[in-house]
Amino acid sequence: MAAKGLADKVRETQVWKSIFRHGPPDNARNRAAVVAGNVFLHLHPIKLKKSGVQLGYTWCMGGLTFFIFLALTVSGVLLMFYYRPTAEYAFNDIIALREHVPLGIMREIHRWGAHAMVITTWLHMFRVFMTGSYKPPREFNWGVGVILLVLTLLLSFTGYLLPWDQLAIWAITVGANMAKATPFLGHGGPGASLAQIGDFVLVSDKNDVRFQLLAGRFVGEPALLRFYILHCVFIPLVVGTLIAVHFWRVRKDGGISAPL
Amino acid sequence: MSEARQSLNRREFFSYLTVAWVAFGAACGGMLSLAFRYSYPNVNFEPEMEFIAGTPDMYEEGVDERYKNGMGVWMVKLEGKLFALSNICTHLGCIPNWLPAELKFKCPCHGSGYYMSGINFEGPAPRPLERYAINLTPEGKIKVDKTKVYRWEKGQWDHPNSYLEV
Amino acid sequence: MRELINWIADPIRSFPIVCVLFYLMMKYYRVVGSKKFLYVALAVIIPTAVWFAADPNFFTILILPDNIPIIILLVLVGYLTWFSLHKAAINDERIEQGLGPVEGTPENREKVWCWPNLVYTELFAIIAATSFLIVWAILFKAPLEEPANPTWAPNPAKAPWYFLGLQEMLVYFDPWMAGVVLPGVVVVGLIAIPYIDTNPKGNGYYTIAERPVAQWGFQFGWLVLWIYLIIVGTFLRGPNWTFYGPFEYWDYHKVVAEYNVNLSEFMWIKWLNTAMPENMFVREILGILLSLAYMIVLPPLTAATKYGKMMIEKVGQMRYYIFVVLLLLMMSLPIKMVLRWLFSLKYIVALPELELNL
Amino acid sequence: MKKLEPGMAYDTNKLNKIFAFLSVLFLMITVWVFLDDYIRPWKAVQLEAMQIKKQKLQAKLEEAEKEINKDKLESLKKKMAEAEKVVAERRKEIRKVEKEQTVVQKKLKAETILNGTLNSQVAAYTFKYEQAQLKNKSNKAVIFAKLKENKKLFAESKDRMKEYQFQKKALFKKKEKLQKEVLSIEREIKSMTTTRDLIAKAVEKTKMGPIFALRNSPLIDYLDPTLKIEQIVLDNITDDRYFQHVPRVDRCITCHTFIDQPGYEDQPNPHKTHPNLDLMVGKDSPHPMKSTGCTTCHGGEGHRVNDFTSVAHWPQNEEQKKEWIEKYDWHEPHRIPSPMLKVSQTEASCVKCHQGVEFIPGATVLNEGRRNIEKYGCYGCHKIEGWEHKRMPGPSLQKIASKIDKEFFKNWVWDPKSFNPHAMMPRFFGQSNNSQPKHMVKNVAEVNAMAEFIWDKSKAYKPFMKYTGGDVERGKELTAQVGCMGCHGVQGMEEISDKIGAYAGPYLYGTGSKVDPDWLVSWLKKPDHYQEDTIMPSFRLTDREVNDIAAYLMTLRNKKFEGYRFEEMDKEARDSILMGYLSAFDTEEGARAKLAKMSDRERTLELGYRSVGKYGCYSCHNIDGFEGRAPIGPELTHEGSKPLTQFGFGLQKQVEHTRDGWIKAHLLDPRRWDIGIDKPFKDLTRMPNFYLTEREAETMTVAIIGQVNEKIPLKGVKRLNANEKIVEDGMKVVNKFNCIGCHQIDGYRGDILAKYEDDLNEGPPRLNGEGHRVQLDWFHYFLDNVYPIRPWLKVRMPSYNLTDKERNTIVTMFQYKAEQKALVDRSKVVDWQPGEKEAAWKLWEEMACASCHTAGFNNDDPSAPNLYFARRRLRPSWIKKWLYDPQAILPGTLMPNFWVDGESTSPDILGGDPERQIDALTKLMYDFGTEKLPTKNTNYWSKQ
């Protein structure tokens, strides 16, 4: 009784009221107000079709993807406190994260989270395909989703280099060598040997897309820095923006799909 | 308001807007292209992959080992051709030795053997040694470029940059 | 038994088997989608999995920390594939009976409050996911190998697991195809799906019967060409990217008999019994013609068939041709695989002078 | 006002206009950004360099063109036409060969495929068989059979391959043979024109055509530019970034394009070739550009390229400064810790990598500066790391009372140069900051007190010999001949003294006014009797010789100085100075009480003690009571890195406001900083005045600014290997005892040889490859038991007061310097062939060896060493080398060469084979040589 009285008292304070402008969500009006009045929740519609909340229908993969993205952002920011993207320190800092930094599973959370995000993204796409949810009016949002999927893979790929161990540099070397084979843009790709005027070499290992990606001819310190920036700043910004577009369109295109 | 004036107005409107958008687009394009150019550094801190290997008259018929330790290259003069042979065994990446008495390269790790030309003939090596690009500078000096690799099994040993006629 | 499985697992044999299984699954999805089938399948799969894991060689690969996500993926994909077949089977049966899909029933179309229904669902998912992630993180350390050493490459040097499908493609295609063109086609193709698939049915509910082409095409690419290749790349490729059976020890010295021959060599040496011409385009003329025929002549030919005409009528010329071209590009991979296995064919077009090998 | 559409705040037209205006502005700014980024000063320099290169290449091209024999080329071309006709007639045959070639080509290709397949089969079956063996499978026999079969097939295929390859080669040769006329002429033409063609190609590259413009145009100048920043990354030389050392990057070569390429010596900077390519920057020099860089020696900001000043270029002189201001808008670089060194001071940088060595070959100025530092003993008062092993620069004062008198001492201390113009002792008094009477009176008190104090501390010493008078002329001659002048200048022989420039010992000036003759004879006879650790050696002089030399030295007088009477101490002044000391830690009253308790003598001694400490006399002289006291001056180890703000320039506006400017000014007149500044007596600058010459100060400045705190990584510094370390340790001992004052060691020093310019053979022997010449045990013995070797020499090898360790160090130094084994087994040298010994004696006779090496063979005066002792002394391999060509070892030696150009003068002995003859003579010397070493009682010039 007393507890309840206290809760009510808190609810009546000016502070509480200034933050939450509605009563407890136990009636229609307040349920609507909760969702509409909260900046985080207002992504949701106030009411939605029942199938949209059924796990058997949605698998919740999209939501999980977004949540894992947030978890990765937080854990990634925390990792950045202890990690220096330089050839001298990168590896040692990873060791440090494992050996003496408090909460020694931060890197594990980030890494497994990254893998989980790849999986949930794929399965999200799989579900959306299975329910035919890309069909009009959601064609554009499917496209945004595909790009987000590619960016998710790129995020994971750029992060792969940062531990600066053998696994990292050789996986990235294998990956970057594919860029080398880009037709006309990579020096090992079709047509590169034709792009030459006299002794002016238009496509060489010093100016092709792989060089741009790695800031060098091999995976070296400049590549580490570049991947770090891509991983921590550039791609997350793009992904964040596209997620906003994606969500906006989900709402504008009629929420979670259902039979017409 | 007469027809003529209205159309003139429209033309005027059209031209200002065109100029504005074209200029704006060009400027943005320019700025973006600068950002693109920014991604290519002007200097490079990577290790040297090119070196000057003296002059052609420095070499006698056979295998020259003077650049083996520093640059990982054997300079081989064979049948009027001078080429730069990689010293990395194609089996597991050990470093073979040149045995002048037996006229062959022999890898001490697993016994791969190569002829003077670099072609494998014994042991587990799956393919011949690689050759590097070799050129003559205007000063008449030999320039070896290790970034360009020529492989026999790809038929690249006929490439004019894979050897030097001497 | 183990040797038999090792023998079967080789892509030469396992790929056709997987294709057949895929065909059976899609054809008899109503059987596969039944609960009974699930129980039977589980009864078979779980002991088999345990038996697999009991092998020391397979176990070593299995519990590599970086392979854990693949196991999770496999479990989820397996279950969710069955689950979606299950839902589709139910819906298709209802549709046949004229009832419409489950999702369309009035009780499922009822509007419900977001709070607490959806918000709580999400909250539960978040809590569950967080817990799962933390447990995962505690149980398995993130992998860390020797410090980076640019002078010594580990063998095998593998890309991250989600790109292993692409790396597996490298066996059959040069990097410009496997690493650039085909992935590009995948992305473009995926984005193009809603614009090609104009079938208005199957929007918002599970069904296979109402959209067979889309289902067969997508599922083949997703399950066979993507997931299966990742499995091969992860578990069945060892040092030197040589094939190793699941129970086989990764012996660095393993050699497989493999010597591949270009189409042009077949043509000039074997069939025409003459030396290879000097000019590279003359030399590769057959391959070039065949490739062009595959991409340019084949689509109009298919358009002339019964199915082709039917489809063009439905979706129009433009969509049809884009669809066929994408399909052909997708099918180029299995075709090249089969050619490699049957004829030891290296390149259809071999123009190393231009780095243009196909 | 115009009426707007409803819902509009602005007129759309107007908006469009503003939009257009801003966009155009934005576009213009974009262009500006491009230009700003694109136009860089170094590009202009590189374009200029390209022009220069072009000119040079064109000149070369013309030269190459000239070298081609035009007529020959013409005729070759004519011949070519004929040859082509000849070859054309063989068209049919050639075509036939070509057809055959196609067939073989096909066979080869088909075989290659088969071979490859079989090869992979063999490899796979090998593995399978191994596995089957390992697991003992039932089918291993089957696999083995297959393996065998495949191996067989593979071997067969391989043979066929070889066969086809052979055919291919044969056909190729056949074809070549059919075309041989054309091919050979082609080859000839090519060989004639290769050089020219290559240069022509290079000239082509320097042309600025459209491709050049495209390559270097903005935006795409990342593809493959020709104008670009060039850099050298020095992993072994680092920049100190205080938290971290990072590899240094030098981009100087961006503008100094040709610095490492010979052929541009005539160009102005920055296009000039380095003036000393053999030592610096050159590819084969010990300091190649890629590992040494530029700023390592020159200093400055090597990683900057965009502005002449920011690089921290520094002008050599006012003239250059003016030129740079005009040309490059130069100004003093700000906020740069170490700007470039002036070109004349670049050698300063050698020190940071070449540590722990006495002498750096090629660093002339630096070596001179370091020699001057040693001469004036800067390291006595100023600690310099790496100089710790040096002796105290001044003589010990522990027994001074027996050597000179107090009056002399005071006058000397007051002004050393007034007694001896060559004195190395600097002057403390009568300087610009202490010449006022109020200071003079206190200085006089201090000098008096110091004398009292030092005399009080001085231990008793009694000379063991009495001066009995001698022949002045003979004395003078002995002084000149015996070798004194290797270490001392001598009054009365100024010209030759100046030439030698010796400084290890004091210049003997006015000696007669200074010392007591009994002390002098004792000192000359046995220097370590007076001072145990002296480096003054004994020349084993007879009593007569000693007296003669003393007689001469006693004639050297400085009458004027003798006439000086030093002022008496002003006791008030003394007390007032003492009060200053005492009150430093006490109240005025307390100090007064303390002073009052002291007796007059105690006060004087106290002031003496305090003054010795104040002026730091103990830093250069051993004085009892000051053992273990730190030297008086600030440490100079890192003087070259001292921030400029830590140098006090006082009011000396005319002094250049740089590190080297301050140091040089300071060396020339250390007291100048006090000028115009009011300081109490006790705070006056005390660094004494050495009255250095401009040159001395300049060279010492170079040596001092080289003392930087830059930490060059171990890989970057010159690391002495084990041999070099031993040599360096030896050189330290050699320097300590000033052996190089007389002996030239492999071309280094040998100061006294200046006296023997007319005939070097009269001077002390030059030690070229001495470690090869002599046996180690002999050398070790000789250093302790000096005996005359060369009968004609008047100059004497003295006996040094060496410890056993020092002797060993010297001996091993020579051994390692000449890269020799420790010993040669003497017993194995003589191994006569039949008739060889007789032949050797015959040669001995024919060459008349005994006419010079008379000792033991006839009674003539010897004019060459006694060969009986050669067995113990010389190594056989050296004897051979020496006999073969003495001039090659000692240019100018009197030893004749009997085998000029390998031709024997006695062709009938031993077949005239020089090698066998020399061998025989060497054996002969070993054969008759004695095992005994000479002792004190030996007659060196007789047969043993």
mmCIF file of C-alpha atoms in Angstrom, chain D residues 479-691:
data_model
loop_
_atom_site.group_PDB
_atom_site.id
_atom_site.type_symbol
_atom_site.label_atom_id
_atom_site.label_comp_id
_atom_site.label_asym_id
_atom_site.label_seq_id
_atom_site.Cartn_x
_atom_site.Cartn_y
_atom_site.Cartn_z
ATOM 1 C CA THR D 479 117.088 18.773 -27.248
ATOM 2 C CA ALA D 480 116.490 19.093 -30.926
ATOM 3 C CA GLN D 481 117.601 15.570 -31.787
ATOM 4 C CA VAL D 482 116.548 13.224 -29.041
ATOM 5 C CA GLY D 483 112.853 13.768 -29.551
ATOM 6 C CA CYS D 484 111.810 16.300 -26.915
ATOM 7 C CA MET D 485 110.105 18.258 -29.631
ATOM 8 C CA GLY D 486 107.533 15.579 -30.249
ATOM 9 C CA CYS D 487 105.821 16.864 -27.156
ATOM 10 C CA HIS D 488 107.372 20.236 -26.332
ATOM 11 C CA GLY D 489 107.913 23.434 -28.196
ATOM 12 C CA VAL D 490 111.283 24.876 -27.325
ATOM 13 C CA GLN D 491 112.341 28.487 -27.018
ATOM 14 C CA GLY D 492 115.198 29.249 -29.356
ATOM 15 C CA MET D 493 113.835 26.792 -31.926
ATOM 16 C CA GLU D 494 110.557 28.562 -32.512
ATOM 17 C CA GLU D 495 110.315 27.974 -36.207
ATOM 18 C CA ILE D 496 110.528 24.223 -36.008
ATOM 19 C CA SER D 497 108.418 24.172 -32.861
ATOM 20 C CA ASP D 498 105.628 25.988 -34.662
ATOM 21 C CA LYS D 499 105.863 23.560 -37.507
ATOM 22 C CA ILE D 500 105.480 20.578 -35.218
ATOM 23 C CA GLY D 501 102.848 22.241 -33.088
ATOM 24 C CA ALA D 502 103.364 19.884 -30.185
ATOM 25 C CA TYR D 503 101.240 20.470 -27.130
ATOM 26 C CA ALA D 504 101.362 17.305 -25.046
ATOM 27 C CA GLY D 505 104.014 18.915 -22.846
ATOM 28 C CA PRO D 506 104.505 22.589 -22.018
ATOM 29 C CA TYR D 507 106.308 24.846 -24.421
ATOM 30 C CA LEU D 508 109.802 25.138 -22.910
ATOM 31 C CA TYR D 509 109.985 28.888 -22.611
ATOM 32 C CA GLY D 510 111.917 30.697 -19.952
ATOM 33 C CA THR D 511 112.596 27.431 -18.211
ATOM 34 C CA GLY D 512 115.666 28.880 -16.585
ATOM 35 C CA SER D 513 113.560 31.523 -14.887
ATOM 36 C CA LYS D 514 111.187 28.914 -13.635
ATOM 37 C CA VAL D 515 112.822 25.818 -12.222
ATOM 38 C CA ASP D 516 115.720 24.844 -10.104
ATOM 39 C CA PRO D 517 118.527 23.144 -12.127
ATOM 40 C CA ASP D 518 118.821 20.241 -9.695
ATOM 41 C CA TRP D 519 115.110 19.555 -10.099
ATOM 42 C CA LEU D 520 115.493 19.776 -13.821
ATOM 43 C CA VAL D 521 118.296 17.235 -14.108
ATOM 44 C CA SER D 522 116.465 14.858 -11.806
ATOM 45 C CA TRP D 523 113.313 15.275 -13.852
ATOM 46 C CA LEU D 524 115.094 14.684 -17.128
ATOM 47 C CA LYS D 525 116.938 11.700 -15.823
ATOM 48 C CA LYS D 526 113.979 10.007 -14.209
ATOM 49 C CA PRO D 527 110.652 11.804 -14.601
ATOM 50 C CA ASP D 528 108.645 9.415 -12.465
ATOM 51 C CA HIS D 529 110.862 10.130 -9.531
ATOM 52 C CA TYR D 530 109.135 13.473 -9.136
ATOM 53 C CA GLN D 531 105.684 12.425 -10.311
ATOM 54 C CA GLU D 532 104.798 8.781 -10.371
ATOM 55 C CA ASP D 533 102.046 8.911 -12.962
ATOM 56 C CA THR D 534 103.716 11.303 -15.364
ATOM 57 C CA ILE D 535 103.560 10.645 -19.056
ATOM 58 C CA MET D 536 106.980 12.254 -19.527
ATOM 59 C CA PRO D 537 109.184 9.330 -20.574
ATOM 60 C CA SER D 538 112.808 8.692 -19.867
ATOM 61 C CA PHE D 539 115.163 8.993 -22.809
ATOM 62 C CA ARG D 540 117.747 6.906 -21.014
ATOM 63 C CA LEU D 541 120.028 9.921 -21.038
ATOM 64 C CA THR D 542 123.498 9.691 -19.561
ATOM 65 C CA ASP D 543 124.349 12.055 -16.721
ATOM 66 C CA ARG D 544 126.361 14.101 -19.126
ATOM 67 C CA GLU D 545 123.514 14.378 -21.597
ATOM 68 C CA VAL D 546 121.159 15.339 -18.824
ATOM 69 C CA ASN D 547 123.451 18.093 -17.661
ATOM 70 C CA ASP D 548 123.951 19.342 -21.196
ATOM 71 C CA ILE D 549 120.222 19.568 -21.859
ATOM 72 C CA ALA D 550 119.677 21.228 -18.508
ATOM 73 C CA ALA D 551 122.451 23.647 -19.292
ATOM 74 C CA TYR D 552 120.664 24.630 -22.455
ATOM 75 C CA LEU D 553 117.247 24.883 -20.849
ATOM 76 C CA MET D 554 118.673 26.990 -18.026
ATOM 77 C CA THR D 555 119.800 29.551 -20.576
ATOM 78 C CA LEU D 556 116.179 30.121 -21.520
ATOM 79 C CA ARG D 557 115.247 33.069 -19.329
ATOM 80 C CA ASN D 558 112.448 35.564 -19.154
ATOM 81 C CA LYS D 559 114.256 38.482 -17.477
ATOM 82 C CA LYS D 560 111.307 40.777 -17.531
ATOM 83 C CA PHE D 561 109.166 38.255 -15.728
ATOM 84 C CA GLU D 562 111.897 37.606 -13.228
ATOM 85 C CA GLY D 563 111.754 41.239 -12.398
ATOM 86 C CA TYR D 564 108.097 41.132 -11.413
ATOM 87 C CA ARG D 565 107.374 41.373 -7.724
ATOM 88 C CA PHE D 566 103.885 40.299 -6.784
ATOM 89 C CA GLU D 567 101.933 42.675 -4.629
ATOM 90 C CA GLU D 568 101.522 41.870 -0.977
ATOM 91 C CA MET D 569 98.190 40.704 0.258
ATOM 92 C CA ASP D 570 95.837 43.367 1.493
ATOM 93 C CA LYS D 571 94.585 41.851 4.710
ATOM 94 C CA GLU D 572 91.446 43.899 4.771
ATOM 95 C CA ALA D 573 90.550 42.700 1.354
ATOM 96 C CA ARG D 574 91.251 39.155 2.463
ATOM 97 C CA ASP D 575 89.010 39.510 5.479
ATOM 98 C CA SER D 576 86.267 41.103 3.491
ATOM 99 C CA ILE D 577 86.238 38.241 0.998
ATOM 100 C CA LEU D 578 86.304 35.752 3.835
ATOM 101 C CA MET D 579 83.421 37.547 5.491
ATOM 102 C CA GLY D 580 81.481 37.029 2.315
ATOM 103 C CA TYR D 581 82.103 33.292 2.430
ATOM 104 C CA LEU D 582 81.439 32.948 6.104
ATOM 105 C CA SER D 583 78.258 34.991 6.139
ATOM 106 C CA ALA D 584 76.690 32.965 3.400
ATOM 107 C CA PHE D 585 75.308 30.505 5.957
ATOM 108 C CA ASP D 586 75.527 32.670 9.024
ATOM 109 C CA THR D 587 74.503 36.031 10.347
ATOM 110 C CA GLU D 588 76.847 38.909 9.877
ATOM 111 C CA GLU D 589 77.685 38.775 13.550
ATOM 112 C CA GLY D 590 78.224 35.054 13.656
ATOM 113 C CA ALA D 591 80.565 35.330 10.702
ATOM 114 C CA ARG D 592 82.509 38.095 12.346
ATOM 115 C CA ALA D 593 82.866 35.989 15.470
ATOM 116 C CA LYS D 594 84.103 33.053 13.459
ATOM 117 C CA LEU D 595 86.600 35.226 11.633
ATOM 118 C CA ALA D 596 87.811 36.693 14.858
ATOM 119 C CA LYS D 597 88.585 33.241 16.167
ATOM 120 C CA MET D 598 90.924 32.592 13.245
ATOM 121 C CA SER D 599 94.581 33.471 13.310
ATOM 122 C CA ASP D 600 96.146 35.469 10.532
ATOM 123 C CA ARG D 601 97.633 32.354 8.928
ATOM 124 C CA GLU D 602 94.399 30.439 9.259
ATOM 125 C CA ARG D 603 92.580 33.242 7.499
ATOM 126 C CA THR D 604 95.019 33.212 4.618
ATOM 127 C CA LEU D 605 94.849 29.448 4.246
ATOM 128 C CA GLU D 606 91.074 29.503 4.475
ATOM 129 C CA LEU D 607 90.886 32.070 1.706
ATOM 130 C CA GLY D 608 93.406 30.050 -0.318
ATOM 131 C CA TYR D 609 91.278 26.965 0.057
ATOM 132 C CA ARG D 610 88.132 28.846 -0.853
ATOM 133 C CA SER D 611 89.787 30.488 -3.853
ATOM 134 C CA VAL D 612 91.154 27.243 -5.268
ATOM 135 C CA GLY D 613 87.602 25.975 -5.079
ATOM 136 C CA LYS D 614 86.200 29.174 -6.538
ATOM 137 C CA TYR D 615 88.448 29.246 -9.568
ATOM 138 C CA GLY D 616 88.410 25.488 -9.955
ATOM 139 C CA CYS D 617 92.194 25.076 -10.038
ATOM 140 C CA TYR D 618 91.644 21.511 -8.822
ATOM 141 C CA SER D 619 89.779 20.708 -12.042
ATOM 142 C CA CYS D 620 93.012 20.808 -13.996
ATOM 143 C CA HIS D 621 95.657 20.316 -11.326
ATOM 144 C CA ASN D 622 95.985 17.686 -8.647
ATOM 145 C CA ILE D 623 95.787 19.549 -5.369
ATOM 146 C CA ASP D 624 95.510 17.753 -2.061
ATOM 147 C CA GLY D 625 92.213 18.387 -0.322
ATOM 148 C CA PHE D 626 90.152 18.483 -3.464
ATOM 149 C CA GLU D 627 89.998 14.811 -4.356
ATOM 150 C CA GLY D 628 86.693 13.749 -5.863
ATOM 151 C CA ARG D 629 85.334 17.243 -6.225
ATOM 152 C CA ALA D 630 83.156 17.730 -9.289
ATOM 153 C CA PRO D 631 84.726 19.865 -12.007
ATOM 154 C CA ILE D 632 83.936 23.536 -11.791
ATOM 155 C CA GLY D 633 82.295 24.181 -15.157
ATOM 156 C CA PRO D 634 78.915 23.173 -16.494
ATOM 157 C CA GLU D 635 78.733 19.894 -18.374
ATOM 158 C CA LEU D 636 79.128 20.196 -22.140
ATOM 159 C CA THR D 637 77.889 16.727 -23.092
ATOM 160 C CA HIS D 638 74.638 18.098 -24.481
ATOM 161 C CA GLU D 639 75.672 21.682 -25.063
ATOM 162 C CA GLY D 640 74.627 21.493 -28.715
ATOM 163 C CA SER D 641 71.035 20.789 -27.718
ATOM 164 C CA LYS D 642 70.775 23.423 -25.017
ATOM 165 C CA PRO D 643 67.798 25.640 -25.839
ATOM 166 C CA LEU D 644 68.905 29.006 -27.119
ATOM 167 C CA THR D 645 66.942 30.700 -24.357
ATOM 168 C CA GLN D 646 69.270 29.185 -21.806
ATOM 169 C CA PHE D 647 72.242 31.081 -23.212
ATOM 170 C CA GLY D 648 72.739 34.468 -21.586
ATOM 171 C CA PHE D 649 73.715 36.992 -24.212
ATOM 172 C CA GLY D 650 73.984 39.848 -21.737
ATOM 173 C CA LEU D 651 74.288 43.140 -23.507
ATOM 174 C CA GLN D 652 76.364 41.751 -26.340
ATOM 175 C CA LYS D 653 74.160 42.808 -29.197
ATOM 176 C CA GLN D 654 76.858 42.274 -31.787
ATOM 177 C CA VAL D 655 77.095 38.556 -31.016
ATOM 178 C CA GLU D 656 75.096 36.456 -33.415
ATOM 179 C CA HIS D 657 72.024 35.214 -31.651
ATOM 180 C CA THR D 658 72.649 31.539 -32.230
ATOM 181 C CA ARG D 659 74.103 28.649 -30.292
ATOM 182 C CA ASP D 660 77.341 28.637 -32.229
ATOM 183 C CA GLY D 661 77.532 32.441 -32.151
ATOM 184 C CA TRP D 662 77.359 32.415 -28.382
ATOM 185 C CA ILE D 663 79.839 29.588 -27.924
ATOM 186 C CA LYS D 664 82.398 31.147 -30.219
ATOM 187 C CA ALA D 665 82.068 34.559 -28.595
ATOM 188 C CA HIS D 666 82.311 32.919 -25.219
ATOM 189 C CA LEU D 667 85.476 31.069 -26.153
ATOM 190 C CA LEU D 668 87.084 34.202 -27.502
ATOM 191 C CA ASP D 669 86.240 36.326 -24.492
ATOM 192 C CA PRO D 670 84.367 34.537 -21.745
ATOM 193 C CA ARG D 671 83.985 37.639 -19.625
ATOM 194 C CA ARG D 672 82.166 39.694 -22.228
ATOM 195 C CA TRP D 673 78.738 38.786 -20.807
ATOM 196 C CA ASP D 674 79.541 40.828 -17.663
ATOM 197 C CA ILE D 675 80.178 43.980 -19.584
ATOM 198 C CA GLY D 676 77.768 46.704 -18.573
ATOM 199 C CA ILE D 677 76.180 44.562 -15.906
ATOM 200 C CA ASP D 678 76.495 45.304 -12.229
ATOM 201 C CA LYS D 679 77.559 42.164 -10.384
ATOM 202 C CA PRO D 680 79.016 41.668 -6.925
ATOM 203 C CA PHE D 681 82.593 40.425 -6.736
ATOM 204 C CA LYS D 682 81.664 36.863 -5.908
ATOM 205 C CA ASP D 683 79.295 36.518 -8.850
ATOM 206 C CA LEU D 684 81.665 37.682 -11.569
ATOM 207 C CA THR D 685 82.005 35.249 -14.454
ATOM 208 C CA ARG D 686 85.015 33.064 -13.733
ATOM 209 C CA MET D 687 85.617 31.232 -16.994
ATOM 210 C CA PRO D 688 89.217 32.249 -17.755
ATOM 211 C CA ASN D 689 90.510 33.664 -20.986
ATOM 212 C CA PHE D 690 92.547 31.305 -23.151
ATOM 213 C CA TYR D 691 93.393 33.993 -25.700
#
